[in-house]
Amino acid sequence: MISPNDKERYLTFSREQWSVLRAQTSLTLTEKELEAARGINDRIDLEEVATVYLPLTRLLNLYVAATQNLHRVSAKFLGTMAPKMPYVIGIAGSVAVGKSTSARILQSLLARWPEHPRVDLITTDGFLFPNAVLEDRGIMNRKGFPESYDTKTLLTFLRDLKSGALDVKAPVYSHVVYDIIDGETVSVQQPDILIIEGLNVLQVGSEANEFVSDYFDFSIYIDAEEPDIEQWYIERFQKLRETVFRNPDSFFQNFAHLTDEEGINIARGIWREINGKNLVDNIEPTKSRASLIVAKGADHRVTNVHLRRL
């Protein structure tokens, strides 16, 4: 799933080759904990966690240790006390590709390593402009596209975090009301690792002189073929119709009582007019900027892993 031009920049591993790299890393996640991390319509099981995520957490543990040592060496050379700076991992990919599940599993597994027990997770949904702003700008139907994010606030958040600030606050987004919750924030207080998950976290723009990914120590792109992601989106939409959309506070309550055929048609229309376009125009082109690409097959199982050469 990587282009011919990118093949020389990555080491490619089959599922079996990657699995061997877990070495002696133990599976510490239980079925109950996996159930809590699993997203709607995501079919990941403990075998997948052991095969794919244990090698990845071993690799990240080594990377975190090396980065922490580099900070200590730099501080020693400068004769200063280096502020505690979280190791920041970015996770990118399409809607419905499984980013959130991957992020939660990584958070849980990485927190079990004694070298970095505090692992926080932030999604870039909290940095979307409020609906009122999107409506005023006429881009409500482009929610999730790069222009719908308050990138300036996100960059300030990351800048403060990397400067060693004791308490950095991020806005909170509700998928039920489909909007930013006014006045509500979440505090990030010098974790050992911060995972940032979002559609466009690897995006670069022609007008900016700094990018969100400038603050990442490592980045992951969750990849799959577009027809497969579209099918997963439709399946997820149908599940949401039976669950979240039935909440009286849900922004999408009007979708809850559609017939199955009507739901499929609407989900397919949303994909082709919004999410599919965003994937092709803005998300997929950032794939080659990732440190690691995780490629999924039609059954949601990972088929290959591509690790960028150092």
CSV table of C-alpha atoms in Angstrom, one decimal:
chain,number,residue,atom,x,y,z
A,1,MET,CA,0.0,0.0,0.0
A,2,ILE,CA,3.0,2.3,-0.2
A,3,SER,CA,3.9,3.9,-3.5
A,4,PRO,CA,6.9,2.6,-5.6
A,5,ASN,CA,8.6,5.9,-4.8
A,6,ASP,CA,8.4,5.3,-1.1
A,7,LYS,CA,9.5,1.7,-1.0
A,8,GLU,CA,13.2,2.5,-0.5
A,9,ARG,CA,12.3,4.7,2.4
A,10,TYR,CA,10.7,2.0,4.4
A,11,LEU,CA,11.5,-1.5,5.7
A,12,THR,CA,8.5,-3.7,4.9
A,13,PHE,CA,7.5,-6.6,7.2
A,14,SER,CA,4.8,-9.2,6.6
A,15,ARG,CA,2.5,-9.9,9.5
A,16,GLU,CA,4.5,-13.0,10.5
A,17,GLN,CA,7.9,-11.2,10.2
A,18,TRP,CA,6.6,-8.3,12.4
A,19,SER,CA,5.1,-10.6,15.0
A,20,VAL,CA,8.6,-12.2,15.7
A,21,LEU,CA,9.9,-8.7,16.7
A,22,ARG,CA,7.8,-8.8,19.9
A,23,ALA,CA,10.7,-11.0,21.3
A,24,GLN,CA,9.8,-11.7,25.0
A,25,THR,CA,7.3,-8.9,25.3
A,26,SER,CA,4.4,-10.3,27.4
A,27,LEU,CA,0.7,-9.7,26.6
A,28,THR,CA,-0.6,-7.8,29.6
A,29,LEU,CA,-4.0,-6.7,28.1
A,30,THR,CA,-7.0,-8.7,29.1
A,31,GLU,CA,-10.1,-9.4,27.0
A,32,LYS,CA,-12.1,-7.1,29.2
A,33,GLU,CA,-9.6,-4.3,28.7
A,34,LEU,CA,-9.6,-4.9,25.0
A,35,GLU,CA,-13.4,-4.7,24.9
A,36,ALA,CA,-13.2,-1.3,26.5
A,37,ALA,CA,-10.7,-0.1,23.9
A,38,ARG,CA,-12.4,-1.6,20.9
A,39,GLY,CA,-14.3,0.9,18.8
A,40,ILE,CA,-17.7,0.4,17.2
A,41,ASN,CA,-17.6,-2.4,14.6
A,42,ASP,CA,-13.9,-3.0,15.2
A,43,ARG,CA,-13.1,-6.7,15.1
A,44,ILE,CA,-9.7,-6.7,16.8
A,45,ASP,CA,-8.9,-9.6,19.1
A,46,LEU,CA,-6.1,-10.5,21.5
A,47,GLU,CA,-4.2,-12.4,18.8
A,48,GLU,CA,-4.1,-9.2,16.8
A,49,VAL,CA,-2.8,-7.3,19.8
A,50,ALA,CA,0.0,-9.8,20.4
A,51,THR,CA,0.9,-10.0,16.7
A,52,VAL,CA,0.9,-6.3,15.8
A,53,TYR,CA,0.8,-4.1,18.9
A,54,LEU,CA,3.3,-5.9,21.2
A,55,PRO,CA,6.2,-5.5,18.6
A,56,LEU,CA,5.1,-1.9,18.2
A,57,THR,CA,5.1,-1.1,21.9
A,58,ARG,CA,8.6,-2.8,22.2
A,59,LEU,CA,9.9,-0.6,19.4
A,60,LEU,CA,8.3,2.5,21.0
A,61,ASN,CA,9.7,1.7,24.4
A,62,LEU,CA,13.2,1.6,22.9
A,63,TYR,CA,12.6,4.8,21.0
A,64,VAL,CA,11.3,6.6,24.1
A,65,ALA,CA,14.4,5.4,26.2
A,66,ALA,CA,16.7,6.7,23.5
A,67,THR,CA,15.0,10.1,23.3
A,68,GLN,CA,15.0,10.5,27.1
A,69,ASN,CA,18.8,9.7,27.1
A,70,LEU,CA,19.4,12.2,24.3
A,71,HIS,CA,17.6,14.9,26.4
A,72,ARG,CA,19.8,14.0,29.4
A,73,VAL,CA,23.0,14.2,27.3
A,74,SER,CA,22.0,17.5,25.8
A,75,ALA,CA,21.2,18.9,29.3
A,76,LYS,CA,24.6,17.7,30.6
A,77,PHE,CA,26.4,19.4,27.7
A,78,LEU,CA,24.6,22.7,28.3
A,79,GLY,CA,24.9,22.5,32.1
A,80,THR,CA,21.2,22.9,32.6
A,81,MET,CA,18.2,21.1,34.0
A,82,ALA,CA,16.1,19.8,31.1
A,83,PRO,CA,12.4,20.2,31.7
A,84,LYS,CA,10.3,17.0,31.4
A,85,MET,CA,9.1,16.7,27.9
A,86,PRO,CA,6.5,14.1,26.9
A,87,TYR,CA,7.4,11.8,24.0
A,88,VAL,CA,4.6,12.6,21.5
A,89,ILE,CA,3.2,10.0,19.2
A,90,GLY,CA,0.8,11.0,16.4
A,91,ILE,CA,-1.7,8.6,14.9
A,92,ALA,CA,-3.3,9.5,11.5
A,93,GLY,CA,-5.7,7.8,9.0
A,94,SER,CA,-9.1,7.9,7.6
A,95,VAL,CA,-12.5,8.0,9.3
A,96,ALA,CA,-13.5,4.4,10.2
A,97,VAL,CA,-10.0,2.9,9.7
A,98,GLY,CA,-9.5,2.2,13.4
A,99,LYS,CA,-7.3,5.0,14.6
A,100,SER,CA,-9.2,5.4,17.9
A,101,THR,CA,-9.0,1.7,18.8
A,102,SER,CA,-5.3,1.6,17.9
A,103,ALA,CA,-4.6,4.7,20.0
A,104,ARG,CA,-6.4,3.3,23.1
A,105,ILE,CA,-4.6,-0.1,22.8
A,106,LEU,CA,-1.2,1.6,22.5
A,107,GLN,CA,-2.0,3.8,25.5
A,108,SER,CA,-2.9,0.8,27.6
A,109,LEU,CA,0.1,-1.3,26.6
A,110,LEU,CA,2.7,1.5,26.8
A,111,ALA,CA,1.5,2.5,30.3
A,112,ARG,CA,2.5,-1.0,31.5
A,113,TRP,CA,6.2,-0.4,30.7
A,114,PRO,CA,7.9,0.8,34.0
A,115,GLU,CA,9.9,3.4,32.1
A,116,HIS,CA,6.9,5.5,31.2
A,117,PRO,CA,3.8,4.7,33.3
A,118,ARG,CA,1.9,7.9,32.5
A,119,VAL,CA,0.5,7.8,29.0
A,120,ASP,CA,-2.2,10.3,28.0
A,121,LEU,CA,-4.4,10.4,24.9
A,122,ILE,CA,-5.8,13.4,23.1
A,123,THR,CA,-7.9,13.5,19.9
A,124,THR,CA,-7.8,16.4,17.6
A,125,ASP,CA,-11.6,16.5,17.5
A,126,GLY,CA,-11.3,18.9,20.5
A,127,PHE,CA,-9.5,21.3,18.2
A,128,LEU,CA,-12.3,21.5,15.7
A,129,PHE,CA,-13.9,24.9,15.4
A,130,PRO,CA,-17.3,25.1,17.1
A,131,ASN,CA,-20.3,24.4,14.9
A,132,ALA,CA,-21.3,28.0,15.1
A,133,VAL,CA,-18.0,29.1,13.6
A,134,LEU,CA,-18.2,26.4,10.9
A,135,GLU,CA,-21.7,27.5,10.0
A,136,ASP,CA,-20.6,31.1,9.9
A,137,ARG,CA,-17.8,30.3,7.5
A,138,GLY,CA,-20.0,28.1,5.3
A,139,ILE,CA,-17.9,25.0,5.9
A,140,MET,CA,-20.1,22.8,8.1
A,141,ASN,CA,-20.2,20.2,5.4
A,142,ARG,CA,-16.3,20.1,5.5
A,143,LYS,CA,-16.0,19.2,9.1
A,144,GLY,CA,-12.8,17.1,9.4
A,145,PHE,CA,-11.2,18.8,6.5
A,146,PRO,CA,-8.0,20.8,7.4
A,147,GLU,CA,-9.7,24.2,7.3
A,148,SER,CA,-12.2,23.1,10.0
A,149,TYR,CA,-9.6,22.8,12.7
A,150,ASP,CA,-8.3,25.5,15.0
A,151,THR,CA,-4.7,24.7,14.1
A,152,LYS,CA,-3.3,27.7,15.9
A,153,THR,CA,-4.7,26.6,19.2
A,154,LEU,CA,-3.5,23.0,18.6
A,155,LEU,CA,0.0,24.3,17.8
A,156,THR,CA,0.0,26.4,21.0
A,157,PHE,CA,-1.1,23.3,23.0
A,158,LEU,CA,1.8,21.3,21.6
A,159,ARG,CA,4.3,24.1,21.9
A,160,ASP,CA,3.4,24.5,25.6
A,161,LEU,CA,3.6,20.8,26.2
A,162,LYS,CA,7.0,20.5,24.6
A,163,SER,CA,8.3,23.5,26.6
A,164,GLY,CA,7.7,21.5,29.8
A,165,ALA,CA,4.6,23.3,31.0
A,166,LEU,CA,3.1,21.7,34.1
A,167,ASP,CA,-0.5,21.8,33.0
A,168,VAL,CA,-1.7,22.2,29.4
A,169,LYS,CA,-5.4,22.2,28.7
A,170,ALA,CA,-7.2,20.9,25.6
A,171,PRO,CA,-10.8,21.6,24.5
A,172,VAL,CA,-13.3,18.7,24.7
A,173,TYR,CA,-15.5,17.5,21.8
A,174,SER,CA,-18.7,15.5,22.1
A,175,HIS,CA,-19.6,13.0,19.4
A,176,VAL,CA,-23.2,12.9,20.8
A,177,VAL,CA,-23.9,16.6,20.3
A,178,TYR,CA,-21.4,16.8,17.4
A,179,ASP,CA,-19.8,19.9,18.8
A,180,ILE,CA,-17.2,21.4,21.2
A,181,ILE,CA,-18.4,21.5,24.8
A,182,ASP,CA,-18.3,25.1,25.7
A,183,GLY,CA,-16.0,25.8,28.7
A,184,GLU,CA,-15.0,22.2,29.2
A,185,THR,CA,-11.3,21.2,29.0
A,186,VAL,CA,-9.0,18.2,29.8
A,187,SER,CA,-5.7,18.7,31.5
A,188,VAL,CA,-2.5,17.2,30.3
A,189,GLN,CA,0.1,17.3,33.2
A,190,GLN,CA,3.5,16.3,32.0
A,191,PRO,CA,2.8,12.7,31.0
A,192,ASP,CA,5.7,10.4,30.0
A,193,ILE,CA,4.0,9.8,26.6
A,194,LEU,CA,1.2,11.7,24.8
A,195,ILE,CA,-0.7,10.1,22.0
A,196,ILE,CA,-2.4,12.5,19.6
A,197,GLU,CA,-4.9,10.9,17.3
A,198,GLY,CA,-6.6,12.6,14.4
A,199,LEU,CA,-7.4,12.7,10.7
A,200,ASN,CA,-5.0,15.3,9.6
A,201,VAL,CA,-2.2,15.3,12.2
A,202,LEU,CA,0.4,14.7,9.4
A,203,GLN,CA,-0.9,17.5,7.3
A,204,VAL,CA,1.3,20.3,6.0
A,205,GLY,CA,0.1,23.6,4.6
A,206,SER,CA,1.7,26.1,2.3
A,207,GLU,CA,1.0,29.2,4.5
A,208,ALA,CA,2.2,27.9,7.9
A,209,ASN,CA,5.8,28.0,9.0
A,210,GLU,CA,5.3,25.2,11.6
A,211,PHE,CA,3.1,22.0,11.5
A,212,VAL,CA,1.5,19.8,14.1
A,213,SER,CA,3.8,17.0,13.1
A,214,ASP,CA,6.9,19.1,13.9
A,215,TYR,CA,6.1,18.2,17.6
A,216,PHE,CA,5.9,14.5,17.0
A,217,ASP,CA,8.7,12.1,18.1
A,218,PHE,CA,7.0,9.3,16.2
A,219,SER,CA,4.0,9.0,13.9
A,220,ILE,CA,1.8,6.2,12.7
A,221,TYR,CA,-0.5,6.0,9.7
A,222,ILE,CA,-3.3,3.4,9.8
A,223,ASP,CA,-3.9,2.4,6.1
A,224,ALA,CA,-6.4,0.4,4.1
A,225,GLU,CA,-7.8,0.3,0.6
A,226,GLU,CA,-10.5,3.0,0.1
A,227,PRO,CA,-13.3,0.5,-0.8
A,228,ASP,CA,-12.7,-1.4,2.4
A,229,ILE,CA,-12.8,1.8,4.5
A,230,GLU,CA,-16.0,2.9,2.8
A,231,GLN,CA,-17.6,-0.4,3.7
A,232,TRP,CA,-16.4,-0.1,7.3
A,233,TYR,CA,-17.8,3.4,7.5
A,234,ILE,CA,-21.2,2.2,6.2
A,235,GLU,CA,-21.2,-0.7,8.8
A,236,ARG,CA,-20.3,1.7,11.6
A,237,PHE,CA,-23.0,4.1,10.5
A,238,GLN,CA,-25.6,1.3,10.7
A,239,LYS,CA,-24.3,0.4,14.2
A,240,LEU,CA,-24.5,4.0,15.3
A,241,ARG,CA,-28.1,4.2,14.1
A,242,GLU,CA,-28.9,1.4,16.5
A,243,THR,CA,-27.0,3.0,19.5
A,244,VAL,CA,-25.7,6.5,19.8
A,245,PHE,CA,-28.1,8.1,17.3
A,246,ARG,CA,-31.0,7.0,19.5
A,247,ASN,CA,-29.8,9.2,22.3
A,248,PRO,CA,-32.3,12.1,22.6
A,249,ASP,CA,-29.3,14.6,22.7
A,250,SER,CA,-27.7,13.1,19.5
A,251,PHE,CA,-27.1,15.6,16.7
A,252,PHE,CA,-27.9,12.7,14.3
A,253,GLN,CA,-31.1,11.5,16.0
A,254,ASN,CA,-33.0,12.0,12.7
A,255,PHE,CA,-31.0,9.1,11.3
A,256,ALA,CA,-32.0,6.6,14.0
A,257,HIS,CA,-35.3,5.6,12.5
A,258,LEU,CA,-34.2,5.1,8.9
A,259,THR,CA,-34.7,1.8,7.2
A,260,ASP,CA,-31.5,-0.2,6.7
A,261,GLU,CA,-31.6,0.6,3.0
A,262,GLU,CA,-32.0,4.3,3.7
A,263,GLY,CA,-29.2,4.2,6.2
A,264,ILE,CA,-26.8,2.5,3.7
A,265,ASN,CA,-27.7,5.0,1.0
A,266,ILE,CA,-27.1,8.0,3.3
A,267,ALA,CA,-23.9,6.6,4.7
A,268,ARG,CA,-22.6,6.0,1.2
A,269,GLY,CA,-23.5,9.5,0.2
A,270,ILE,CA,-21.7,11.0,3.2
A,271,TRP,CA,-18.7,8.9,2.4
A,272,ARG,CA,-18.5,9.9,-1.2
A,273,GLU,CA,-19.3,13.6,-0.7
A,274,ILE,CA,-17.3,14.2,2.5
A,275,ASN,CA,-15.1,11.5,4.1
A,276,GLY,CA,-13.9,9.9,0.9
A,277,LYS,CA,-13.0,13.2,-0.6
A,278,ASN,CA,-11.1,14.2,2.6
A,279,LEU,CA,-9.2,10.9,2.5
A,280,VAL,CA,-8.1,11.3,-1.1
A,281,ASP,CA,-7.4,15.0,-1.1
A,282,ASN,CA,-6.0,15.6,2.4
A,283,ILE,CA,-5.3,12.4,4.5
A,284,GLU,CA,-3.8,9.8,2.2
A,285,PRO,CA,-1.2,12.2,0.7
A,286,THR,CA,0.3,12.5,4.2
A,287,LYS,CA,0.9,8.8,4.5
A,288,SER,CA,4.5,8.9,3.4
A,289,ARG,CA,5.4,11.3,6.2
A,290,ALA,CA,4.7,8.7,8.9
A,291,SER,CA,7.4,6.9,10.8
A,292,LEU,CA,5.3,3.7,10.6
A,293,ILE,CA,2.5,2.6,8.2
A,294,VAL,CA,0.2,-0.1,9.4
A,295,ALA,CA,-1.6,-1.7,6.5
A,296,LYS,CA,-5.0,-3.5,7.0
A,297,GLY,CA,-6.8,-6.0,4.8
A,298,ALA,CA,-10.6,-6.2,4.1
A,299,ASP,CA,-11.1,-8.2,7.3
A,300,HIS,CA,-9.6,-5.5,9.5
A,301,ARG,CA,-6.5,-7.6,10.2
A,302,VAL,CA,-3.1,-6.1,9.7
A,303,THR,CA,-1.3,-7.5,6.6
A,304,ASN,CA,2.0,-5.5,6.5
A,305,VAL,CA,3.9,-3.0,8.6
A,306,HIS,CA,6.2,-0.4,6.9
A,307,LEU,CA,8.9,1.1,9.2
A,308,ARG,CA,10.7,4.2,7.9
A,309,ARG,CA,14.4,3.7,7.7
A,310,LEU,CA,16.5,5.9,10.0
